[in-house]
mmCIF file of C-alpha atoms in Angstrom:
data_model
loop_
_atom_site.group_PDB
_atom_site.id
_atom_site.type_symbol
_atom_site.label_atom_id
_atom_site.label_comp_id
_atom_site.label_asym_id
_atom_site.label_seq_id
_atom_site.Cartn_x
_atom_site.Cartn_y
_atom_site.Cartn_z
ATOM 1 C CA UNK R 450 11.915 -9.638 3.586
ATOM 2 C CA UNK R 451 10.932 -13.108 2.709
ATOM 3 C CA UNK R 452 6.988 -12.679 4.139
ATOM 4 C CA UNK R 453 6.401 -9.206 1.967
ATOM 5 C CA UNK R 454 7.751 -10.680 -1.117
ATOM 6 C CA UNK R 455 5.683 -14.050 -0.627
ATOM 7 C CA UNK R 456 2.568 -11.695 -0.051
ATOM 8 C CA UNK R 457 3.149 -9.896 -2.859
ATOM 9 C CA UNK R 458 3.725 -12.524 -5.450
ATOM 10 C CA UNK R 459 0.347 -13.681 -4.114
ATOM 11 C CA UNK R 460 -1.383 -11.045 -4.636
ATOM 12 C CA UNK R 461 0.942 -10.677 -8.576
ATOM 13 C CA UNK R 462 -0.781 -13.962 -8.992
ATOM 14 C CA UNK R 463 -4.364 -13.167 -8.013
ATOM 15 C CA UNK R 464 -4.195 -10.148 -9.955
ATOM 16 C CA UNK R 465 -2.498 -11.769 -13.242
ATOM 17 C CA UNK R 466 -4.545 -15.466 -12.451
ATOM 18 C CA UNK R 467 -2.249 -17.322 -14.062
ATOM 19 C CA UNK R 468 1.920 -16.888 -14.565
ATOM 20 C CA UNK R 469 4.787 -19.181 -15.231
ATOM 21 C CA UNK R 470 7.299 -19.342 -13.012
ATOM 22 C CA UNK R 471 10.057 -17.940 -15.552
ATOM 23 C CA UNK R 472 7.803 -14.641 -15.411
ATOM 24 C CA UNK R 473 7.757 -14.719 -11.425
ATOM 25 C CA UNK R 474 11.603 -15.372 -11.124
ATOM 26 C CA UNK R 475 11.644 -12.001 -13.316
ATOM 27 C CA UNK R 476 9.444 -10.182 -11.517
ATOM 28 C CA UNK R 477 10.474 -10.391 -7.822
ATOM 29 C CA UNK R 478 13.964 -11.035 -8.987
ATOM 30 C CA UNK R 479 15.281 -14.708 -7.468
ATOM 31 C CA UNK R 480 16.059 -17.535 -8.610
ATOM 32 C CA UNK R 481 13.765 -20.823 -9.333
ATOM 33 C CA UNK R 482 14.243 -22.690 -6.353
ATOM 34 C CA UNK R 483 13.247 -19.694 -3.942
ATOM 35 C CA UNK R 484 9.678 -19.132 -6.278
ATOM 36 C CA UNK R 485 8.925 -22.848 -6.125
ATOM 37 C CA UNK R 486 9.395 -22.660 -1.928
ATOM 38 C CA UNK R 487 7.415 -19.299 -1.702
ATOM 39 C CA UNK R 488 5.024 -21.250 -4.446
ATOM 40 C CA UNK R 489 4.555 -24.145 -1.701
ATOM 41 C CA UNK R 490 4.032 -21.615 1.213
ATOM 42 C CA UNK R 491 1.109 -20.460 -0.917
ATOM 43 C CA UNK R 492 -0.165 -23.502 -1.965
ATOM 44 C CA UNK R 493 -0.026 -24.568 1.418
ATOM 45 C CA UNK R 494 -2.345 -21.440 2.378
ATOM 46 C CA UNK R 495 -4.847 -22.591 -0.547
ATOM 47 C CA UNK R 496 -4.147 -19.402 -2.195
ATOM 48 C CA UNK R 497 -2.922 -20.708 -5.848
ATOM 49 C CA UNK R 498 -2.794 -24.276 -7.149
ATOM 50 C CA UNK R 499 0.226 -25.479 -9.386
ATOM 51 C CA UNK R 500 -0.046 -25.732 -12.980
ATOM 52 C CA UNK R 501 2.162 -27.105 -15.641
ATOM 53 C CA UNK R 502 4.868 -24.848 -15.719
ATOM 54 C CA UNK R 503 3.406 -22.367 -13.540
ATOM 55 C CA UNK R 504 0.598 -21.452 -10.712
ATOM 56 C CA UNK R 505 -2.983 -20.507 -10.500
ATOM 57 C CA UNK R 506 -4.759 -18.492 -8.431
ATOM 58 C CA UNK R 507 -7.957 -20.214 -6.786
ATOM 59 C CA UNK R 508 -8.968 -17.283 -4.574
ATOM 60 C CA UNK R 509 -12.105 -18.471 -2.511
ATOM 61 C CA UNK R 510 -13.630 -15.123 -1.208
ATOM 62 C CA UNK R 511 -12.515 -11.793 -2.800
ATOM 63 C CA UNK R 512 -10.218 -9.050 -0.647
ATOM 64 C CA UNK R 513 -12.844 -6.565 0.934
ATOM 65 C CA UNK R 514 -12.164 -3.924 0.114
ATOM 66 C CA UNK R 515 -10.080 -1.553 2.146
ATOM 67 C CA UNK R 516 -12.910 1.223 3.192
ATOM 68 C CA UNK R 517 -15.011 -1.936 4.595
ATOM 69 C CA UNK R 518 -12.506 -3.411 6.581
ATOM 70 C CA UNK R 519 -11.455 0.168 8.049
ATOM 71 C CA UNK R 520 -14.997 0.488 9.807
ATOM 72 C CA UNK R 521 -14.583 -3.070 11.424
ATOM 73 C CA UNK R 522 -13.709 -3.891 15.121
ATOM 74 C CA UNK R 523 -12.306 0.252 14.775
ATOM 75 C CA UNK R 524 -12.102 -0.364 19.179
ATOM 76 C CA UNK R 525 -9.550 -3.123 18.746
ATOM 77 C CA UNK R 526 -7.511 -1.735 15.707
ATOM 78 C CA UNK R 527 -6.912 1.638 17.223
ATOM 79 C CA UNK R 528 -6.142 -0.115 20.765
ATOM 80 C CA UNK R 529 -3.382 -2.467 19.024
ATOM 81 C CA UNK R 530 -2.017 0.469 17.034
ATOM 82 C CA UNK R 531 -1.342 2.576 20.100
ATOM 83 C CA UNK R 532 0.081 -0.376 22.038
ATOM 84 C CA UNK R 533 2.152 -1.638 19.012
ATOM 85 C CA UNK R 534 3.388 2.225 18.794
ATOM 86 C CA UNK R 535 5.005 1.914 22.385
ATOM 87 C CA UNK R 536 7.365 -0.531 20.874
ATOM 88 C CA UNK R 537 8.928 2.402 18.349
ATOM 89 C CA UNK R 538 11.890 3.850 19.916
ATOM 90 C CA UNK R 539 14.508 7.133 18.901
ATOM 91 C CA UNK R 540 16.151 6.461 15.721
ATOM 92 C CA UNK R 541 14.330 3.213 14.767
ATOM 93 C CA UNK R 542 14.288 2.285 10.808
ATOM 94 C CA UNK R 543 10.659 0.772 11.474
ATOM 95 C CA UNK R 544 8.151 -0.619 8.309
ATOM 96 C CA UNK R 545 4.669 -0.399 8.680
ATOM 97 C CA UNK R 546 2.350 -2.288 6.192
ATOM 98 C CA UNK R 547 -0.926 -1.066 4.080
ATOM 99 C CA UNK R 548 -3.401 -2.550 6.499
ATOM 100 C CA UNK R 549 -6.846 -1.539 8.601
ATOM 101 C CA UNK R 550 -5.068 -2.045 11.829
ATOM 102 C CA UNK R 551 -1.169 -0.838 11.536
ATOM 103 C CA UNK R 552 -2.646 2.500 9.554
ATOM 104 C CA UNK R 553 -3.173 4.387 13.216
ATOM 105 C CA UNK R 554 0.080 3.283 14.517
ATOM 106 C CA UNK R 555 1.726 7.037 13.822
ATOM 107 C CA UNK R 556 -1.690 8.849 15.095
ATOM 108 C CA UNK R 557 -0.124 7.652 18.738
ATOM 109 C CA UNK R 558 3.342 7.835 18.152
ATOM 110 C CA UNK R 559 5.349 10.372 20.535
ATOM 111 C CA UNK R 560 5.455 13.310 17.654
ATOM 112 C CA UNK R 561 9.378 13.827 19.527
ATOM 113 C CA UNK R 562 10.518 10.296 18.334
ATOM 114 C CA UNK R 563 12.950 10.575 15.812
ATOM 115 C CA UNK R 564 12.103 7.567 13.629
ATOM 116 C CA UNK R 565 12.368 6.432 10.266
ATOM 117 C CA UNK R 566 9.648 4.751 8.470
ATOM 118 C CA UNK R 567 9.510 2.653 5.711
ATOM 119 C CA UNK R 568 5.913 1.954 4.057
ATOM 120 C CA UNK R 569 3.806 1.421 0.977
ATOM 121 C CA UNK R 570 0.641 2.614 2.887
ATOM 122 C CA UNK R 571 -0.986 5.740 1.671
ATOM 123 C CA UNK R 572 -2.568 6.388 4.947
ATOM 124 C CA UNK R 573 0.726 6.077 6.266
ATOM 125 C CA UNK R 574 2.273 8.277 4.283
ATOM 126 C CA UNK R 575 -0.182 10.916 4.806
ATOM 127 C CA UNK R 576 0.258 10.325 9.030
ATOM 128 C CA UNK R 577 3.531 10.445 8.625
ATOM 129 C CA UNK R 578 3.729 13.612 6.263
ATOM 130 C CA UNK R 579 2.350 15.399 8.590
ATOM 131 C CA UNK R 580 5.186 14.412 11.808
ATOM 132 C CA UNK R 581 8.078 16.859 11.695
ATOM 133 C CA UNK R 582 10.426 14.074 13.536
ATOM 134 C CA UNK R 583 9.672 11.140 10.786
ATOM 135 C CA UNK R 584 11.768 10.577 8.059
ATOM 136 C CA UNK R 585 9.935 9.141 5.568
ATOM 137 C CA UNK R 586 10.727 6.128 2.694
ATOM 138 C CA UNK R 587 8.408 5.140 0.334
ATOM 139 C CA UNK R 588 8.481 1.947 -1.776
ATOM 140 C CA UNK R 589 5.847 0.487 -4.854
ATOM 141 C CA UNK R 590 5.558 2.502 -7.759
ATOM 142 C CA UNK R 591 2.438 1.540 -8.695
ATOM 143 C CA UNK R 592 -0.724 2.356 -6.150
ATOM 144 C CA UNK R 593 -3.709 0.058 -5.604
ATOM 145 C CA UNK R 594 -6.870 1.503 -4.320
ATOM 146 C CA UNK R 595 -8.257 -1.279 -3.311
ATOM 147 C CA UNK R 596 -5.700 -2.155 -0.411
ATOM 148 C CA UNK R 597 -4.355 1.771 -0.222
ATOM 149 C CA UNK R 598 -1.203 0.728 -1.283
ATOM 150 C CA UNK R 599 1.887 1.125 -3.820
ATOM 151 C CA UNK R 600 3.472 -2.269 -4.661
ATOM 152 C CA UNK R 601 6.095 -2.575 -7.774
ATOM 153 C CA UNK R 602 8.562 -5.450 -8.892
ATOM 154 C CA UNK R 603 11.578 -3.801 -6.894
ATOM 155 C CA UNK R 604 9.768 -3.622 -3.574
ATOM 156 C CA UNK R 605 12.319 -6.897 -2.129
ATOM 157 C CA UNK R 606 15.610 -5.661 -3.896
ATOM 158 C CA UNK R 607 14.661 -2.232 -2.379
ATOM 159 C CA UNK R 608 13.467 -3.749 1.147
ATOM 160 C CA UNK R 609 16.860 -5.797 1.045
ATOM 161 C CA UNK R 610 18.891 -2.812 1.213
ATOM 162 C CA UNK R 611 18.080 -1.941 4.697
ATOM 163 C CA UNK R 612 18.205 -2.540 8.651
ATOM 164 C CA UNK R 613 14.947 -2.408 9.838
ATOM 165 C CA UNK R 614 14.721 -2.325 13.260
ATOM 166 C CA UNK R 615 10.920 -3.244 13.766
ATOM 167 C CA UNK R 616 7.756 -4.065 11.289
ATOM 168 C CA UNK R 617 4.483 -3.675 11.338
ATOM 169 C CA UNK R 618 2.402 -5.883 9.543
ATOM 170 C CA UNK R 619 -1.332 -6.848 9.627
ATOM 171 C CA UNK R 620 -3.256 -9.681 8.544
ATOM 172 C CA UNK R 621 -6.471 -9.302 6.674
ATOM 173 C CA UNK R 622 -7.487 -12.953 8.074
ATOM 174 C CA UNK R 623 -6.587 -15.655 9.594
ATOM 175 C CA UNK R 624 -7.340 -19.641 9.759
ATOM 176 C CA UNK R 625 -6.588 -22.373 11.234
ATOM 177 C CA UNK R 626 -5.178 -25.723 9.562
ATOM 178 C CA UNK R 627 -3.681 -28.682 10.097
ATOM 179 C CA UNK R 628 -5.109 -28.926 13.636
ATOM 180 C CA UNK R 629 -3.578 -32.234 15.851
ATOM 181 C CA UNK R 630 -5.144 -33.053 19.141
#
């Protein structure tokens, strides 16, 4: 999935500040010409600036942290999650992101849906622990408390290997660029 692996090498380069592109064609595991277009989606976003022989991170305002944003607009998220749940049918292969709002998705799920899902949320995987009918995949090896998640250097290959039916994915913010009248 081309959007999880460009968010992820985002947040590889916020974490790392600055890498070459040699060392982000090894880590997410494509070639040079797909990390210099994911490189110019980001740049785009003003999330990294280019460097010789590599990228930057120029992160304006830090993440908040994932307890913070969990207590915000709580109405909305959980009305979102249960309609976005509606969507899940029998025998879906569905993925479900780390964030605020996709986290309650499960907590209205029909518990007799037979579903698959694939996440690297915690909270997910603790929701869905708990459903008799879910058959659960995991991805990330390595867990970051600060977004509740496991992300690792195979997550694409791994993500590649499968047909997933639906995903949910949130958006910690948004903006607006580029605006024509």
């Amino acid at each position: 999935m081309k959007l999880m692996r460009i968010q992820e090498m985002e947040e590889y380069i916020l974490s790392h500040g600055t890498v070459s592109l040699d060392e982000l064609c090894q880590v997410f595991n494509v070639s040079k010409n797909t990390v210099r277009r994911d490189i110019n989606k980001l740049t785009e976003k003003g999330a990294i600036e280019k460097v010789y022989g590599g990228v930057t991170s120029i992160e304006k305002t830090a993440l908040v942290p994932f307890e913070n944003r969990t207590i915000q607009h709580q109405d909305e998220k959980t009305k979102i999650a249960h309609y976005a749940s509606r969507f899940i049918e029998d025998h879906d292969l569905v993925f479900i992101d780390s964030g605020t709002t996709t986290k309650s998705i499960l907590d209205t799920l029909d518990p007799a849906k037979n579903v698959t899902i694939l996440t690297n949320s915690l909270d997910i995987i603790n929701a869905a622990s708990a459903l008799k009918n879910i058959n659960l995949i995991i991805i990330g090896n390595n867990y970051k408390r600060k977004t509740r998640s496991f992300v690792g250097m195979d997550d694409p290959a791994m993500l590649d290997k499968y047909n997933i039916n639906k995903a949910f994915m949130s958006a910690t913010g948004t903006t607006l660029t580029d605006l024509q009248a």
